[in-house]
Coordinates of C-alpha atoms in Angstrom, one line a residue:
X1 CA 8.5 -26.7 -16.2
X2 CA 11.8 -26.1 -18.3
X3 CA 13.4 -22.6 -18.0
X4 CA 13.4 -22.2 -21.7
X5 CA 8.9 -23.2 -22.4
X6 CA 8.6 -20.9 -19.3
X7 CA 10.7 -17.8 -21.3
X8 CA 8.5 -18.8 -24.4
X9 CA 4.6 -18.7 -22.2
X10 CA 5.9 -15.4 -20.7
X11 CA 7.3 -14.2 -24.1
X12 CA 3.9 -14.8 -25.8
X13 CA 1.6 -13.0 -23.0
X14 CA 4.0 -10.4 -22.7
X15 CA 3.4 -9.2 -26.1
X16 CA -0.3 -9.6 -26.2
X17 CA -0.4 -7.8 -22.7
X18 CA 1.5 -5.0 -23.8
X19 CA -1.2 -4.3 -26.8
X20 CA -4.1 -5.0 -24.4
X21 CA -2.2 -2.0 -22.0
X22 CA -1.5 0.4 -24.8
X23 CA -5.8 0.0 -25.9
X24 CA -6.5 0.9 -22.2
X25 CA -3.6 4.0 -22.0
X26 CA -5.4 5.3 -25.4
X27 CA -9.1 5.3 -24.5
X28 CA -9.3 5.4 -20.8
X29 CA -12.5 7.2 -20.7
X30 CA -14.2 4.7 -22.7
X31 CA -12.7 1.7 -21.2
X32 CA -13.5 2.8 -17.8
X33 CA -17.2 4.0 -18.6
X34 CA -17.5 0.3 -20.0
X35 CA -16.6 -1.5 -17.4
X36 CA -18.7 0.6 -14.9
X37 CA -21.7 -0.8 -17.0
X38 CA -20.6 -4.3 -17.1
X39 CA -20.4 -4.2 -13.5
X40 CA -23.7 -2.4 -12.8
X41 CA -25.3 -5.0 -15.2
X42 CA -23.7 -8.1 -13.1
X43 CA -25.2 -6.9 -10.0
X44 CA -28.9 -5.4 -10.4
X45 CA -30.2 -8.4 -9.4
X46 CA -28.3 -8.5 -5.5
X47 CA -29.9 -6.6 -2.4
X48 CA -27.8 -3.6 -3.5
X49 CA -28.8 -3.7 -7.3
X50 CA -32.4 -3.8 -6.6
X51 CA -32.2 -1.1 -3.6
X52 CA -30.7 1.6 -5.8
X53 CA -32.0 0.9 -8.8
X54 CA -29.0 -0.5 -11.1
X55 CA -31.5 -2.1 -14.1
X56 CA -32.4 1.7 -14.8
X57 CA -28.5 2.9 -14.4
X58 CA -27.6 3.8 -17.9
X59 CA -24.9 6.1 -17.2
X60 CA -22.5 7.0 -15.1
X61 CA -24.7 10.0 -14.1
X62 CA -27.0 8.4 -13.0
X63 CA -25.0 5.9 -11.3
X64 CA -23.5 8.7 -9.1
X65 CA -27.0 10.4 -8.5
X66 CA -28.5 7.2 -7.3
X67 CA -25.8 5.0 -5.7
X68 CA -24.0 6.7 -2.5
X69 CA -20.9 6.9 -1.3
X70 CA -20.2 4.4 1.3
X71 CA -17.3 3.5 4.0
X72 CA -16.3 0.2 5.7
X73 CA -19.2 1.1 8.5
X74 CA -21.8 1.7 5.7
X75 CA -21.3 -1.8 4.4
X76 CA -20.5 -3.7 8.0
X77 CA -23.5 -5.5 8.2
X78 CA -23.9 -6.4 4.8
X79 CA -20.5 -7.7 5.0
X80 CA -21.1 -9.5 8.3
X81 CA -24.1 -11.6 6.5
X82 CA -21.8 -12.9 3.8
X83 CA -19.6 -13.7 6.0
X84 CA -21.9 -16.1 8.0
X85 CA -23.0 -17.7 4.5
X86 CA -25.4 -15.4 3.2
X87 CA -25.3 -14.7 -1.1
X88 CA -26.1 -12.2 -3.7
X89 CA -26.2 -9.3 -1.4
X90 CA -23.4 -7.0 -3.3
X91 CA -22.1 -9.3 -5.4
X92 CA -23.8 -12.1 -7.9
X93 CA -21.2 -15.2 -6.9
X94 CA -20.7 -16.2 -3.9
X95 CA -17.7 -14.8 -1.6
X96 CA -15.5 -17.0 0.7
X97 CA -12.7 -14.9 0.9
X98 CA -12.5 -11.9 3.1
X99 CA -9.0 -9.8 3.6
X100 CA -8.5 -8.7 6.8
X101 CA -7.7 -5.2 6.5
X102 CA -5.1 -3.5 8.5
X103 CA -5.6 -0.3 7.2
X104 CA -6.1 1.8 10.7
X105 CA -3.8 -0.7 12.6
X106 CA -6.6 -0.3 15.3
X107 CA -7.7 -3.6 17.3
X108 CA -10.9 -4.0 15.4
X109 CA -10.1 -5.1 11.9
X110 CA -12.4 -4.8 8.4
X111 CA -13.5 -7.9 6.4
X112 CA -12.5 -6.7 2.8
X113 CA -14.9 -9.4 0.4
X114 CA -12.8 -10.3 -2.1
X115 CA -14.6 -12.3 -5.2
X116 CA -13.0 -15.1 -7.6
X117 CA -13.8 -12.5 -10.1
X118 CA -11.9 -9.8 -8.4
X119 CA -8.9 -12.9 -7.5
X120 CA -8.2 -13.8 -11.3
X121 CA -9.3 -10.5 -12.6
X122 CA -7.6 -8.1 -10.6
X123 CA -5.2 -9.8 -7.8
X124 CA -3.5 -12.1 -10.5
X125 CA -3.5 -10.4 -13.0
X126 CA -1.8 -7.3 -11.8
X127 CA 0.6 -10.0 -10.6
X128 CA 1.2 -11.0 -13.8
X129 CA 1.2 -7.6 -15.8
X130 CA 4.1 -6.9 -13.0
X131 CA 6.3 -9.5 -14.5
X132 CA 5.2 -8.4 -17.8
X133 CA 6.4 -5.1 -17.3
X134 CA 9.3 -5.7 -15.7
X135 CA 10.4 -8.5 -18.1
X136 CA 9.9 -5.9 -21.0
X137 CA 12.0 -3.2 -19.9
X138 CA 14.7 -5.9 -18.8
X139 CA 14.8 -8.3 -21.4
X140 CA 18.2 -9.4 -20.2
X141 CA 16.6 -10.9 -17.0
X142 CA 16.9 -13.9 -15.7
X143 CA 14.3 -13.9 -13.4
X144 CA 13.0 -17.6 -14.1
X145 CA 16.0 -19.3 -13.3
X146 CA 15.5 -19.0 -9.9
X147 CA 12.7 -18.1 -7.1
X148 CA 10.7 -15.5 -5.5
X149 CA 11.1 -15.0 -1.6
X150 CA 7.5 -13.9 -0.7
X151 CA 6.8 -12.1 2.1
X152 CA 3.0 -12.5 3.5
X153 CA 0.5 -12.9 6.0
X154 CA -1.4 -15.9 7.9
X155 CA -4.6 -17.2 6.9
X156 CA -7.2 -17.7 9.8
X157 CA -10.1 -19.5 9.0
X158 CA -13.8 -19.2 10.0
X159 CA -14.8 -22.9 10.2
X160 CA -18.5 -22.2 11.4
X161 CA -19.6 -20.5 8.0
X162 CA -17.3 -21.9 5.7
X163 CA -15.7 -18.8 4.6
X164 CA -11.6 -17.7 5.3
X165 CA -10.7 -14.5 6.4
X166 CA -7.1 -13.7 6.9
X167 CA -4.0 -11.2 5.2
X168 CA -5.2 -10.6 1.4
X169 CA -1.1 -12.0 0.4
X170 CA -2.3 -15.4 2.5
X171 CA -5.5 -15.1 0.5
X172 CA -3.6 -14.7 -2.7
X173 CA -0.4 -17.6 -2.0
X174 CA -3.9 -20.3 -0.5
X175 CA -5.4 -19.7 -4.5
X176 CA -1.9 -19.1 -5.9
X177 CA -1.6 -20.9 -9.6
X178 CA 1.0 -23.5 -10.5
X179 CA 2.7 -21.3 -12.5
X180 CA 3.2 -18.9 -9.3
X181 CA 3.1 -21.6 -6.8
X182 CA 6.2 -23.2 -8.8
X183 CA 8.5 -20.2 -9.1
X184 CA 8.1 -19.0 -4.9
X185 CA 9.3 -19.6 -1.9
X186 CA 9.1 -20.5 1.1
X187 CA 6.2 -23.4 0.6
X188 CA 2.7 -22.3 1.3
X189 CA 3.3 -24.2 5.0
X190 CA 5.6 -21.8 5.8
X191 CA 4.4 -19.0 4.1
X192 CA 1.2 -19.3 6.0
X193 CA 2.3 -19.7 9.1
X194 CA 0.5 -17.4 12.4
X195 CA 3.2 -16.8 14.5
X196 CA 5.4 -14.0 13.4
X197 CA 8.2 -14.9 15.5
X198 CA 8.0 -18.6 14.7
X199 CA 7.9 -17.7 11.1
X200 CA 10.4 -15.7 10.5
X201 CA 13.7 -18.2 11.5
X202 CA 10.9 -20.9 9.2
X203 CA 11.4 -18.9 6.5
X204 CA 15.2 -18.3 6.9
X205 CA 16.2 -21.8 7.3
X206 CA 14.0 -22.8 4.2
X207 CA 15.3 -20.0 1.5
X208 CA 18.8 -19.4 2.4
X209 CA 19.7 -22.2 0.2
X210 CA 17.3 -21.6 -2.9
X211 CA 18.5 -19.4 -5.4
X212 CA 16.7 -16.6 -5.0
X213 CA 16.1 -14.2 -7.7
X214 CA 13.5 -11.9 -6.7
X215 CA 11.6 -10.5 -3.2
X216 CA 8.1 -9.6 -3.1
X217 CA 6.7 -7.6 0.3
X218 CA 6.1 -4.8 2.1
X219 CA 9.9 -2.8 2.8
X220 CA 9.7 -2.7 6.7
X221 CA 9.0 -6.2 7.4
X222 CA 11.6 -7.5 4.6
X223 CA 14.2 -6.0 6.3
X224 CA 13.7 -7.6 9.3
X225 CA 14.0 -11.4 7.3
X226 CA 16.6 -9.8 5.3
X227 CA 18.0 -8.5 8.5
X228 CA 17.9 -12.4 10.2
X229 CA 19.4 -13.5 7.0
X230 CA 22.2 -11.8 8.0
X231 CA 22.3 -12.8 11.3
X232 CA 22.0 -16.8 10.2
X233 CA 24.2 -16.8 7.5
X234 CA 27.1 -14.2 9.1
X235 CA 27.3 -12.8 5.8
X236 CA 27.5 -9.6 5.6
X237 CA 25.3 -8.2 2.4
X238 CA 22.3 -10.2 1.3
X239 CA 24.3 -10.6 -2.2
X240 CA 26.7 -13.1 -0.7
X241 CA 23.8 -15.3 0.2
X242 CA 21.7 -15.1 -2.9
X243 CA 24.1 -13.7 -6.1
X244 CA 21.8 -13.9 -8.5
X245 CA 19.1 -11.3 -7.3
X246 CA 18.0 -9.2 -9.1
X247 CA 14.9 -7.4 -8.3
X248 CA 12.5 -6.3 -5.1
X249 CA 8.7 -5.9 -5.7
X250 CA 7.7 -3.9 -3.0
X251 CA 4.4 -1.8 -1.8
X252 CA 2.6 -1.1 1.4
X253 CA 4.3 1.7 2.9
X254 CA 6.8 4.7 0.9
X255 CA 10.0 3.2 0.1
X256 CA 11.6 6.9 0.5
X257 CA 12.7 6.0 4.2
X258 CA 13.9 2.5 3.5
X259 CA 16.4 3.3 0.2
X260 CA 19.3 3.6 1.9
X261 CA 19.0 0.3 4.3
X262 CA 18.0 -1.6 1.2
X263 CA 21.3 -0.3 -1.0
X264 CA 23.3 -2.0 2.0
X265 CA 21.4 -4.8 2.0
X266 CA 22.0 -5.2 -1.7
X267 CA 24.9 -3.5 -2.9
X268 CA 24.6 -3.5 -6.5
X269 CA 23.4 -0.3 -8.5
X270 CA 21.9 -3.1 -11.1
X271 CA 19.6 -4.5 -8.6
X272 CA 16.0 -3.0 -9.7
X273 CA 12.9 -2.1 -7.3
X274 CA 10.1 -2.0 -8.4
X275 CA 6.6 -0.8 -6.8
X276 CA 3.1 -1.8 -6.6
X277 CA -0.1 0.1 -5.6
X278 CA -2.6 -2.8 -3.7
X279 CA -4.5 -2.9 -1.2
X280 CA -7.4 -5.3 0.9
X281 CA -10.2 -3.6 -2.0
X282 CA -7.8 -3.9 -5.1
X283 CA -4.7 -3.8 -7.0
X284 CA -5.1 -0.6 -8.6
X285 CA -1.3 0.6 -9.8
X286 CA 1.9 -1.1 -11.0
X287 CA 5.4 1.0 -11.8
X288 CA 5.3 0.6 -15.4
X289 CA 9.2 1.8 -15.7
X290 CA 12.8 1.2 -14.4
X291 CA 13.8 3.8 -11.6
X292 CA 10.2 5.3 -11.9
X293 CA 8.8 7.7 -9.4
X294 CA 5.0 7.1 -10.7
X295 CA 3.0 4.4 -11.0
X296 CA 0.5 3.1 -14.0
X297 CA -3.0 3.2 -13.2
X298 CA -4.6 0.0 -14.2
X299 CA -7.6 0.1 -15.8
X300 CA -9.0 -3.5 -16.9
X301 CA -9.1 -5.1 -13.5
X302 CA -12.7 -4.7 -12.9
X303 CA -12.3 -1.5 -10.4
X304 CA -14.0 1.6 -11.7
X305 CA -12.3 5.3 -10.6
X306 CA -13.8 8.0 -9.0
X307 CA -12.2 10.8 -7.3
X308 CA -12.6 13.7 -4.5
X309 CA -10.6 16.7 -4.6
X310 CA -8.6 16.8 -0.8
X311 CA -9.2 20.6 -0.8
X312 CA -12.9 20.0 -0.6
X313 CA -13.0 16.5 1.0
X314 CA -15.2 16.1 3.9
X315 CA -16.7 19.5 3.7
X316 CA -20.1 20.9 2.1
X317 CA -18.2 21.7 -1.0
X318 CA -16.8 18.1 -1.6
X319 CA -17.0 17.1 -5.2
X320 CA -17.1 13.7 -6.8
X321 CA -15.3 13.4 -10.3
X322 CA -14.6 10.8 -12.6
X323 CA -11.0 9.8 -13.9
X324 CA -11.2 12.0 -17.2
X325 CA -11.8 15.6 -14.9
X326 CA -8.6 14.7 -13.0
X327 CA -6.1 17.5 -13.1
X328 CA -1.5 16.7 -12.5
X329 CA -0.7 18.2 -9.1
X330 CA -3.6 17.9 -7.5
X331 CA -4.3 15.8 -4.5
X332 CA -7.3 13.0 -4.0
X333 CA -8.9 10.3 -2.0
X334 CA -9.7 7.7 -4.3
X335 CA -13.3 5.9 -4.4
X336 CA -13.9 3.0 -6.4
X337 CA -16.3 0.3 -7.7
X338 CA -14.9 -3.3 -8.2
X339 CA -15.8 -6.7 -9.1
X340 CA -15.8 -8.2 -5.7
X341 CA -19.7 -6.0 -4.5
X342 CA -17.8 -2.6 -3.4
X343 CA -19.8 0.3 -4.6
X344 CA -18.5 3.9 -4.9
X345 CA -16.5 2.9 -1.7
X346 CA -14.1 5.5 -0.3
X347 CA -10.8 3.3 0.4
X348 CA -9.3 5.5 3.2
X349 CA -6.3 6.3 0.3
X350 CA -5.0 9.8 -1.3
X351 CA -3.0 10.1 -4.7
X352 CA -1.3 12.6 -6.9
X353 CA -1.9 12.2 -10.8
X354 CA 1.9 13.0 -12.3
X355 CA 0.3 12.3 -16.1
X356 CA -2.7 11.9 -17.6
X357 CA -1.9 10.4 -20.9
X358 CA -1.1 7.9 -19.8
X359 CA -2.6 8.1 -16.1
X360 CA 0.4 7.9 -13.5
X361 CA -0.1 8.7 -9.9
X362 CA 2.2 9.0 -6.9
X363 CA 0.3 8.0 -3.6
X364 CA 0.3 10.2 -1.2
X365 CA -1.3 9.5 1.8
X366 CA -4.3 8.6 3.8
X367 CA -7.4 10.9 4.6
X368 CA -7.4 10.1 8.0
X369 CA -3.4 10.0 8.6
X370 CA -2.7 14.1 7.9
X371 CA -1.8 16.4 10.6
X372 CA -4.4 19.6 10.0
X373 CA -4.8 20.9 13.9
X374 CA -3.4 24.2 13.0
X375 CA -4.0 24.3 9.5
X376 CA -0.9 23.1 8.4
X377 CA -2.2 20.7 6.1
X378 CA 0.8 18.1 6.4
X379 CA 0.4 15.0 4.1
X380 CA 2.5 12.0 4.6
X381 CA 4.0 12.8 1.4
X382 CA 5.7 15.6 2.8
X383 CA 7.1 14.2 5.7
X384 CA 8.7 11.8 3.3
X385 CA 10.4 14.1 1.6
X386 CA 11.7 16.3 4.2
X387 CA 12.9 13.1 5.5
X388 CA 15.2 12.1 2.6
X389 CA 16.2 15.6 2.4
X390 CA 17.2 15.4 5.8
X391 CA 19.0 12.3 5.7
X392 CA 20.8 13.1 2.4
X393 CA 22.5 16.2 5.0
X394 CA 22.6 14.9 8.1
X395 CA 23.8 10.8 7.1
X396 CA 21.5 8.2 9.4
X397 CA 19.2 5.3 8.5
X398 CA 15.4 5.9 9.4
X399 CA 13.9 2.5 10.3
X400 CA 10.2 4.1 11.5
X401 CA 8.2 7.1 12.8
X402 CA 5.6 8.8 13.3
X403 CA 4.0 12.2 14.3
X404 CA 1.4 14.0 16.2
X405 CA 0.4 17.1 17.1
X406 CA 0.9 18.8 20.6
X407 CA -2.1 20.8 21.3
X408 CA -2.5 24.7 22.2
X409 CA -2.7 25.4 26.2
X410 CA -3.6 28.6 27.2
X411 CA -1.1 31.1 25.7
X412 CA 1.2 28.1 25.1
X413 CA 1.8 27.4 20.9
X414 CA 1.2 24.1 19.4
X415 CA 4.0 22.1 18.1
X416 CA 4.5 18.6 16.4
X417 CA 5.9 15.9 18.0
X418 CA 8.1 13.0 16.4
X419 CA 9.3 10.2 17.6
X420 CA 11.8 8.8 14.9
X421 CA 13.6 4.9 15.2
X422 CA 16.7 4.9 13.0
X423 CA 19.1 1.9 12.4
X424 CA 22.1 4.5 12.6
X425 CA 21.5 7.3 14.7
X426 CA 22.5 10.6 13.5
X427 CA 25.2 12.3 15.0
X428 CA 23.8 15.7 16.0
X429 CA 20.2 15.6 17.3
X430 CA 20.2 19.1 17.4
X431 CA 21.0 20.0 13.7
X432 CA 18.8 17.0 12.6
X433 CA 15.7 18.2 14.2
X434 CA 16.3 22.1 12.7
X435 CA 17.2 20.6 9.8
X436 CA 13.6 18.5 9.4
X437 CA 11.9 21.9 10.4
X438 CA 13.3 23.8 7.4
X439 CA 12.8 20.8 4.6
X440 CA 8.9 21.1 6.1
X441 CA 8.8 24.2 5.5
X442 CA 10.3 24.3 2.4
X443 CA 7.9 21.2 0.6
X444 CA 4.5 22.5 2.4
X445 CA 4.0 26.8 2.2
X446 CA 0.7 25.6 5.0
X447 CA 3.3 24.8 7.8
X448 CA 6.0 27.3 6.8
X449 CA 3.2 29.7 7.3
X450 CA 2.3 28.4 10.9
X451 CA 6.0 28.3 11.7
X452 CA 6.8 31.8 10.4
X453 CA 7.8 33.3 13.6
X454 CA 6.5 31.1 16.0
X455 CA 3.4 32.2 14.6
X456 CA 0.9 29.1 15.6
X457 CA 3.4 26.6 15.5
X458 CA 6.9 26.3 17.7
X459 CA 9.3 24.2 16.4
X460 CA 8.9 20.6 16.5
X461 CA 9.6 17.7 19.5
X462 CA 11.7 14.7 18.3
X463 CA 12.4 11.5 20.2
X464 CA 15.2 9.1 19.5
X465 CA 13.6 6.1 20.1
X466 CA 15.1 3.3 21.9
X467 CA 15.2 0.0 21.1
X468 CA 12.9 -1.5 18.7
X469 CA 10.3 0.8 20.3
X470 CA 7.8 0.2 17.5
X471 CA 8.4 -3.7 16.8
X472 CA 7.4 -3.9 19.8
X473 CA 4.4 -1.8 20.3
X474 CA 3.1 -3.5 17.3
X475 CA 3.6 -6.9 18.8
X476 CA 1.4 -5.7 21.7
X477 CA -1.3 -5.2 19.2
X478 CA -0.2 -8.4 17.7
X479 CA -0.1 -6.6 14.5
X480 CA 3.1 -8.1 13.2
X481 CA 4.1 -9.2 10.1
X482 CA 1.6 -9.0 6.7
X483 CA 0.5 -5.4 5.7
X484 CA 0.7 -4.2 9.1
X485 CA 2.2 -0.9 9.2
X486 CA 3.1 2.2 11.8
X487 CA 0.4 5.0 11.3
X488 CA 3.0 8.1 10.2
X489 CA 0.8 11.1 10.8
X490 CA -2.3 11.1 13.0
X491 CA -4.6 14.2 14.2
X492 CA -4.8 12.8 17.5
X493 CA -2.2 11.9 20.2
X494 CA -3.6 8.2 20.3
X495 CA -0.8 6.0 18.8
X496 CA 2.1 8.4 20.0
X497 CA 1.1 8.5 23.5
X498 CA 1.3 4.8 23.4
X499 CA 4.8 4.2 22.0
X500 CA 6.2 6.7 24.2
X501 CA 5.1 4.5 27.0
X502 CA 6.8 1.7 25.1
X503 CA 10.0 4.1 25.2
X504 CA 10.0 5.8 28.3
X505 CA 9.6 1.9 30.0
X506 CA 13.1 1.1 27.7
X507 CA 14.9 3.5 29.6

């Protein structure tokens, strides 16, 4: 397809986009409430429907005093059954797709259904309101005269009930339309490939002559390609192998720790980056501006918003609220409804609202990835920030990380312990760690009140780890690659315990 009809298509659905995004920003409350009902309708005649009653639902109170709140172990079984063939259990249409789910990087992963609906309703379309929004503020662009590198996972299939389960981005790049399928690269061989290893020099020997405009993936494993590109090409910026880039479309993880490696990468205060919110259950948010900090919560996708109030969550006094009693500042776990049979399903994912007209959030975290032994109440948003602070002082490159408490002994305090990977090592170990301490304590009052004095908490253990410590304890889980990510905060010693195995054995 010629550059110039491909400007014109985009041209015409940007404009009509942009109107259908403005309706949704101006009634969000109705929209929303809508959709809930369209859903609820779909499904009262599956299992779920008829067990809690959805023909009677006329309301969204009465959908939250008769449907419960569920997690991934609530739904297992259900899940297993459409796996092995079985239909109209959640969801009307049948479901061949299933995203595995890396969300607690533990062995055992979740099977995430994910419906055509939900594919062209949610999945692609967010893909293409992301080129709509980024084409808009950039009208200049000249994204279409070359490719996108995309970054995903592997497919797996499971041959003896006819459905596929594998990385939602193989998922999406298997049922990718021509239009997509055209402007990427590598090819879907490639792109799908198992082996991580195998993959990565596969995908360096078939991009580095493309002209590239564009990346797509999670930060942490694109610099490693970006990284080999590098080392392939000898060049020594990724500019010199692919001039004409122009913008990374990136989501997963926080890109606070990776902004600096990425400005050396691509040395060029024009180049753009721009972030998604997505995940195994949805695609539920899409940075709406240049050099934003927030992200647009979509509302069209067929994914109805509920959310708990962190202060509360988990105890007798937890609340469940809708999207229009949300209040800026505050901190939630998200639960959602969506068109692929997930009902009022708690995702495992925490967000700030920074706006409610129009409704921008900042994610910060994960319900179970907080450190709260000692009351400190320490999100991963906050260790993000202390982070760049840190850096910003004390000059180094953060690669990876993550922390966990050290528990209370007798008379002996607790502490947190760190064990941080950088890609240049700062020069004073010393000054870094007090350094970290005081940016805590400045972004959370929680752990500056444990800290006070030694009070509960002494000040905190860092390790410099050695070599690629966390590459490879994430190859022994044979986690690498896709979504796969390090765990930052955990309540428990579990993960750290294990990669300071990994660098005690490095010497």
């Amino acid at each position: 397809m010629a550059i110039p009809l491909i400007n014109s298509v985009v041209s015409w659905f940007l404009k009509k986009r942009i109107h259908d995004m403005e309706l949704f920003m101006k009634h969000p409350q109705e929209l929303q409430n809508n959709l809930l009902m369209e859903l609820v309708d779909q499904a009262k005649n599956t299992e779920v429907g008829k067990k809690y009653g959805f023909s009677s639902i006329t309301s969204y109170k009465r959908f939250q005093d008769q449907v419960p709140l569920s997690q991934y172990e609530d739904v297992k079984l259900d899940i297993d059954r459409s796996r092995n063939g079985e239909s109209n259990i959640f969801w009307p249409e049948e479901v061949k797709y299933f995203a595995m789910s890396s969300g607690t990087t533990s062995a055992r992963s979740k099977f995430i259904p994910v419906s055509q609906q939900s594919l062209q309703d949610c999945h692609y379309a967010a893909a293409k309101d992301l080129l709509c929004m980024y084409l808009n503020n950039n009208p200049d662009s000249q994204l279409f005269t070359g490719k996108g590198l995309r970054l995903g996972g592997s497919k797996k299939l499971d041959k003896s009930s006819g459905t596929s389960a594998g990385d939602l981005s193989s998922i999406l790049i298997d049922n990718m339309p021509f239009w997509a399928d055209y402007s990427s690269t590598p090819g879907n061989e490639v792109a799908l490939m198992d082996n991580w290893e195998k993959k990565m020099p596969a995908i360096v020997r078939e991009t580095i002559d493309e002209k590239v405009t564009s990346l797509a993936g999670v930060p942490s494993w694109m610099m490693v390609l970006l990284n080999n590109v590098l080392e392939t090409t000898g060049k020594q910026n990724i500019l010199e192998v692919w001039p004409d880039m122009e913008v990374f479309f990136h989501g997963g993880v926080s890109f606070e720790p990776y902004q600096e490696p990425f400005r050396r990468l691509l040395p060029d205060a024009d180049i753009k980056y721009y972030e998604t919110y997505n995940a195994s259950e949805g695609f539920f948010a899409i940075q709406d501006r240049n050099d934003s900090k927030d992200l647009l919560l979509m509302l069209d996708y067929g994914i109805f918003y509920e959310f708990i109030p962190m202060s509360h969550y988990g105890t007798e006094f937890q609340q469940v609220i809708p999207l229009e009693q949300v209040a800026v500042g505050e901190n939630y776990a998200i639960v959602i409804t969506t068109n692929a049979g997930l009902w009022r399903y708690k995702i495992g994912d925490t967000v700030r609202f920074t706006s409610t007209s129009p409704y921008r959030i900042k994610v910060t975290g994960r319900t179970k990835h907080h450190i709260n032994v000692f009351g400190e109440e320490l999100i991963i948003e906050n260790a993000e920030s202390a982070l760049k602070q840190t850096v910003q002082k004390i000059p180094c490159i953060i690669k990876d990380y993550t922390v966990a408490p050290i528990f209370m002994e007798g008379k002996e305090k607790g502490a947190h312990e760190w064990i941080i990977e950088f890609e240049e090592v700062p020069s004073n170990a010393e000054e870094f760690k007090l350094l970290l301490d005081e940016n805590l304590q400045a972004v959370n009052s929680d752990y500056a009140a444990k800290r006070n004095n030694n009070t509960t908490l002494k000040e905190p253990l860092i390790h410099f780890a050695k070599g690629n410590v966390f590459y490879l304890w994430l190859k022994s889980k044979n986690k690498l690659g896709g979504q796969h990510k390090i765990p930052r905060l955990s309540n428990s010693r579990d993960y750290l315990e294990e990669l300071l195995i990994i660098h005690n054995t490095l010497g």
